[in-house]
CSV table of C-alpha atoms in Angstrom, one decimal:
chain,number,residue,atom,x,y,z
A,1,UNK,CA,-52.8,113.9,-172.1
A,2,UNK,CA,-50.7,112.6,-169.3
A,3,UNK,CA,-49.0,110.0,-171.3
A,4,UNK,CA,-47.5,113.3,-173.6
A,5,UNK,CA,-46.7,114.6,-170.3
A,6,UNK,CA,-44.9,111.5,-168.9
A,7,UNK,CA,-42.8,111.0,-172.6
A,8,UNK,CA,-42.0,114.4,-172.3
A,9,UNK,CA,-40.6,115.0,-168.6
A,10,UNK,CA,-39.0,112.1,-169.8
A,11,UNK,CA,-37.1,112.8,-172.8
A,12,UNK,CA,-36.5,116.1,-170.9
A,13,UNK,CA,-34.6,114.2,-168.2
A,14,UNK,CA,-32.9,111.9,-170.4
A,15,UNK,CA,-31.6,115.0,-172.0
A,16,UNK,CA,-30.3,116.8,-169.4
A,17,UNK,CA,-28.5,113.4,-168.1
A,18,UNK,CA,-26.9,113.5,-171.3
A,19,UNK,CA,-25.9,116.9,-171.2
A,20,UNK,CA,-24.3,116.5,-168.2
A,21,UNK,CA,-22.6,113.2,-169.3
A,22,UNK,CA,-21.0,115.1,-172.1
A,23,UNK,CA,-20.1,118.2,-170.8
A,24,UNK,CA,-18.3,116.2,-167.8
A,25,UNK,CA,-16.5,114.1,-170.3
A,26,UNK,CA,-15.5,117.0,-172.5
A,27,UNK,CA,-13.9,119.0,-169.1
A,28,UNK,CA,-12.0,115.4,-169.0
A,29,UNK,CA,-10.5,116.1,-172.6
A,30,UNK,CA,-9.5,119.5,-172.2
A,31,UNK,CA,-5.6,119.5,-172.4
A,32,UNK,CA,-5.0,120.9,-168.7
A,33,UNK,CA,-7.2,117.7,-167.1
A,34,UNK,CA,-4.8,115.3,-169.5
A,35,UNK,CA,-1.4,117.1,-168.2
A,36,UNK,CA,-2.6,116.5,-165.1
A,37,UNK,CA,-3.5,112.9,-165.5
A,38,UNK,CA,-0.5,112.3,-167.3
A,39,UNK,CA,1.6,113.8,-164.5
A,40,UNK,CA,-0.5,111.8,-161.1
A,41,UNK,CA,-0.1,108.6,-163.4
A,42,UNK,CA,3.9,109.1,-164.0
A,43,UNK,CA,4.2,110.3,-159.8
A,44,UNK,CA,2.1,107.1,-158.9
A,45,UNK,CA,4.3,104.9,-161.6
A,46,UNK,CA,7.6,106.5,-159.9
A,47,UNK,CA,6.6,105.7,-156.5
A,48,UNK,CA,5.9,102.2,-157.5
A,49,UNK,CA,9.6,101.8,-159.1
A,50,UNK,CA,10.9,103.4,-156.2
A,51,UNK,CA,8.9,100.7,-154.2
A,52,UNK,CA,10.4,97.6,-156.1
A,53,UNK,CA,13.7,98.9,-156.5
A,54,UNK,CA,13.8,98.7,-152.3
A,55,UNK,CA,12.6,95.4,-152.2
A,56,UNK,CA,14.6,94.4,-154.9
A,57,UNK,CA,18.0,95.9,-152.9
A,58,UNK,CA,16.6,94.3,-149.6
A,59,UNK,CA,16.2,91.1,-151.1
A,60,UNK,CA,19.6,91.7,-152.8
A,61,UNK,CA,21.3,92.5,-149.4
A,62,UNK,CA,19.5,89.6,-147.8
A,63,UNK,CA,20.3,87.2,-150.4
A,64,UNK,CA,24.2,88.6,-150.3
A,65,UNK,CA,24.6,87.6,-146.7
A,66,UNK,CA,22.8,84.2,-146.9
A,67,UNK,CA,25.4,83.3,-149.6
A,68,UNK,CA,28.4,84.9,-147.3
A,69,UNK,CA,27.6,82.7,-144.6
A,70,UNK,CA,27.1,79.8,-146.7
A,71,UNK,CA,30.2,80.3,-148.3
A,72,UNK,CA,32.5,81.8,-145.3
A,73,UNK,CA,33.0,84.8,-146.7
A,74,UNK,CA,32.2,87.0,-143.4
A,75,UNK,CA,34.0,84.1,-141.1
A,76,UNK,CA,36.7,85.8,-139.8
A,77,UNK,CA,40.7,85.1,-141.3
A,78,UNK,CA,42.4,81.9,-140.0
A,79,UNK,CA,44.6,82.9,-136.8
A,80,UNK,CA,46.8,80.2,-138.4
A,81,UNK,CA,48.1,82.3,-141.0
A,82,UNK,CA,51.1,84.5,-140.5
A,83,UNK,CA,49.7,88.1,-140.6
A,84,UNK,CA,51.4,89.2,-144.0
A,85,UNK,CA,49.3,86.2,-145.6
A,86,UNK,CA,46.0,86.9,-144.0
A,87,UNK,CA,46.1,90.3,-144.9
A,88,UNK,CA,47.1,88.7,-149.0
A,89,UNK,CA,44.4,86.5,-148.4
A,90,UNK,CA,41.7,89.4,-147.3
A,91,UNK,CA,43.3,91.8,-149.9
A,92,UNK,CA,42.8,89.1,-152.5
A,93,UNK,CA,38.9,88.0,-151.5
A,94,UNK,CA,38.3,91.9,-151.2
A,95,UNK,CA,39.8,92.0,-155.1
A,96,UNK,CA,37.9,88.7,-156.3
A,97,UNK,CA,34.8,89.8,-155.3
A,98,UNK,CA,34.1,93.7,-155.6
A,99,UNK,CA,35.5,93.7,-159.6
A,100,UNK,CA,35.3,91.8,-162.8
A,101,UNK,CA,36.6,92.9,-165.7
A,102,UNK,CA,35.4,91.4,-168.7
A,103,UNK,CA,38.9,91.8,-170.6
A,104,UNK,CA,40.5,90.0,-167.6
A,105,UNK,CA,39.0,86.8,-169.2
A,106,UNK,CA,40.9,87.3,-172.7
């Protein structure tokens, strides 16, 4: 007699896990919990762009003036230079550097 009652408050438990189990996964399903998923996952996923795009523009920036000092580019104009042909020589690094056309090359 008490093994019947041991398999059955058994079985009784392990159904009631189950039922739980189910009905928890079901309330996961329903199309209101997915929208909401859907919309934490894209705000986390836009947070984490908006994370590497500043460290890609720092390291960008960083990068920009390690090259500029290398290269001279923010030394300031020779004082040898008559003024009309430092400001020719700023106007044209200015030029050189902020645009490229493509068609210039053809």
């Amino acid at each position: 007699m008490f093994r019947r009652t041991f398999w059955f408050a058994t079985g009784a438990a392990a159904g009631v896990w189950a039922t739980t189990k189910v009905n928890r996964k079901i309330r996961q399903l329903t199309p209101e919990s997915l929208a909401a998923q859907a919309a934490n996952k894209a705000l986390d996923a836009g947070h984490r762009l908006k994370d590497f795009a500043l460290d890609v523009r720092a390291g960008m920036a960083q990068r920009e003036a390690e090259l500029g000092e290398a290269l001279g580019l923010d030394a300031p104009p020779d004082p040898e230079l008559p003024a009309q042909r430092r400001l020719a020589a700023i106007e044209y690094t200015k030029h050189t550097l902020n645009s490229y056309n493509r068609n210039e090359d053809h």
